[in-house]
Short mmCIF file of C-alpha atoms in Angstrom, two decimals:
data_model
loop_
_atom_site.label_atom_id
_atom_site.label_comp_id
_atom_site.label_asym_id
_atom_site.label_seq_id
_atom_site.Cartn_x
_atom_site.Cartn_y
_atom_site.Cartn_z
CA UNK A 1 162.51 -83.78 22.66
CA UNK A 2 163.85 -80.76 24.52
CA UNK A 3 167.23 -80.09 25.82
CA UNK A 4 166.65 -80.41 29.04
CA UNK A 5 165.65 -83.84 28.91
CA UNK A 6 168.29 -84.91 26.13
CA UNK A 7 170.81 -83.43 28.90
CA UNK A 8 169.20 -85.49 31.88
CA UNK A 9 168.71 -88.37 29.84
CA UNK A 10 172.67 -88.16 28.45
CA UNK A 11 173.44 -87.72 32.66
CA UNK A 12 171.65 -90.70 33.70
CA UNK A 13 173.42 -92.70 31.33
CA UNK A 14 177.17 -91.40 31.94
CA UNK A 15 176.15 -91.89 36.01
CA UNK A 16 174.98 -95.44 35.62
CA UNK A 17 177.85 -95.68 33.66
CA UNK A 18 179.90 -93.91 36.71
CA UNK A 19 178.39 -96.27 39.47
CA UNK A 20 178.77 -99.61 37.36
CA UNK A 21 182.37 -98.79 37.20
CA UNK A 22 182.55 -97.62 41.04
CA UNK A 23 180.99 -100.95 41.81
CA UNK A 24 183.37 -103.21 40.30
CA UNK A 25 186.43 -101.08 41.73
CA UNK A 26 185.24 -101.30 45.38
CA UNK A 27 184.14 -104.80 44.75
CA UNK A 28 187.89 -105.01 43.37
CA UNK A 29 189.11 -103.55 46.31
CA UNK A 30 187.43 -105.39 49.34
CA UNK A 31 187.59 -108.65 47.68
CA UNK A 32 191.43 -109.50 46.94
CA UNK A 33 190.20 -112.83 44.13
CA UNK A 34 187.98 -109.94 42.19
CA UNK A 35 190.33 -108.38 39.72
CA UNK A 36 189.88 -104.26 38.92
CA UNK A 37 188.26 -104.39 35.18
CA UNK A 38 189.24 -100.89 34.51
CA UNK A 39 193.03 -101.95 35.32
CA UNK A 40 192.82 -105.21 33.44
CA UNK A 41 191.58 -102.87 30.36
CA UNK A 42 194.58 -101.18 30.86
CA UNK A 43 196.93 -103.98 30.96
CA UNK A 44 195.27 -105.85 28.09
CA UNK A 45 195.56 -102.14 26.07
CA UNK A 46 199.15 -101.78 26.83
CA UNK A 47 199.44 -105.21 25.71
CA UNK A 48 197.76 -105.07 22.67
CA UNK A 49 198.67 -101.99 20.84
CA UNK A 50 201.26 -101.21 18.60
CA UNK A 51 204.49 -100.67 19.61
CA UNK A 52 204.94 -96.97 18.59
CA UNK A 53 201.76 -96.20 20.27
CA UNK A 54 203.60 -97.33 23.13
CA UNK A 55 206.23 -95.22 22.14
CA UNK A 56 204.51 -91.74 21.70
CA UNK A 57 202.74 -92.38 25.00
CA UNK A 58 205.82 -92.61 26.96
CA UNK A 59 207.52 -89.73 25.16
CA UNK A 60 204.37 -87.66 25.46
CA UNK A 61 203.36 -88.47 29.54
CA UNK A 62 206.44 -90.06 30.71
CA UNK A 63 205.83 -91.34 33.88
CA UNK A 64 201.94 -90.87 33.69
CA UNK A 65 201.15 -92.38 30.51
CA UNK A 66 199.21 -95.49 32.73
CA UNK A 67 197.26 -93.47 34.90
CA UNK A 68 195.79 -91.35 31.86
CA UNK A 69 195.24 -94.43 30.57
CA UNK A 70 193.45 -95.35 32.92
CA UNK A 71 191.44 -92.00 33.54
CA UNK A 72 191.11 -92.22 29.35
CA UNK A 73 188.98 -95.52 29.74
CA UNK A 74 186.72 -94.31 32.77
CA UNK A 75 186.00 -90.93 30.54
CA UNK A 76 185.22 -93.31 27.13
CA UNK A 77 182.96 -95.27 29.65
CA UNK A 78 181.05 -92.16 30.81
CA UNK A 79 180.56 -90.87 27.37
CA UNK A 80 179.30 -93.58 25.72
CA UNK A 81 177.40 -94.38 29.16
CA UNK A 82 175.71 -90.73 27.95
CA UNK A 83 175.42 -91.54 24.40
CA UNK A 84 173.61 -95.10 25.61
CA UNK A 85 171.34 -92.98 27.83
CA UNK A 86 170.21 -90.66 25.06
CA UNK A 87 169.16 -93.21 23.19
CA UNK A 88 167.60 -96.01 25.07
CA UNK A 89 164.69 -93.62 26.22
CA UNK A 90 163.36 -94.71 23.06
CA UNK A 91 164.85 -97.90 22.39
CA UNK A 92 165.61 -99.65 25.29
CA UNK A 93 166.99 -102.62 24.23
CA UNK A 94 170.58 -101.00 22.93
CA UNK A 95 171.02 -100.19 27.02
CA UNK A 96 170.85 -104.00 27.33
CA UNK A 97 173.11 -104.99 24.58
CA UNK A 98 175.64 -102.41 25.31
CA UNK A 99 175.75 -103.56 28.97
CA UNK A 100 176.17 -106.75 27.69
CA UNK A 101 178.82 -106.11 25.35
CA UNK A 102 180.89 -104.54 28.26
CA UNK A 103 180.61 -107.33 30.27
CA UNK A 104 182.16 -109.73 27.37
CA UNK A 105 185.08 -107.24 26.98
CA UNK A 106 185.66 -106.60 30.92
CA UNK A 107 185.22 -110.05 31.52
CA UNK A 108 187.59 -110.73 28.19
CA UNK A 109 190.31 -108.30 29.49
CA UNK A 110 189.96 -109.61 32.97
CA UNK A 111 190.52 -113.52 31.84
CA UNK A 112 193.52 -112.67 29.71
CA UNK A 113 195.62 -111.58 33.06
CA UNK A 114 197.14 -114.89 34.17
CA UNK A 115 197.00 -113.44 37.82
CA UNK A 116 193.08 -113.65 37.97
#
């Protein structure tokens, strides 16, 4: 397979990736019952890691440490969005399964939040 299509297979898979994301934010947005995923990630990170990871995030970003949290999750997403790309040209079926398996954890992370 050449480069070229390694790279715009890789691309299609971190956008999809991209827009999936995008769509659940605005739908978080315009409807107030629809929680943000990426946030609820976030919150259900924060609440689940040890407490000196806690601890060296705070000492390291101070006051930022959420929203590169935050930006960390939506950058994991898009690589392995790229990584799922590259290889479901051939083998479709791990697209599916990974799409699924985000689902479960967004829709995990989102149900833990006693506010949704």
């Amino acid at each position: 397979m050449k480069s070229s299509t390694r790279l715009r297979d890789s691309l299609s898979g971190a956008l999809a990736a991209g827009l999936a994301l995008g769509a659940t934010e605005l739908l978080a947005g315009l409807i107030a019952s629809v929680p943000s995923l990426v946030e609820n990630l976030g919150n259900w990170v924060i609440d689940n890691v040890p407490q000196s990871v806690k601890d060296w995030a705070i000492a390291t970003f101070g006051t930022a440490d959420k929203p590169i949290l935050l930006v960390s999750i939506i950058a994991v997403t898009l690589v392995i969005g790229g990584a799922v790309g590259l290889v479901s040209r051939t083998r479709f079926w791990i697209a599916v399964v990974v799409f699924l398996v985000f689902g479960v954890i967004a829709a995990a992370a989102a149900s833990a939040d006693p506010d949704v």
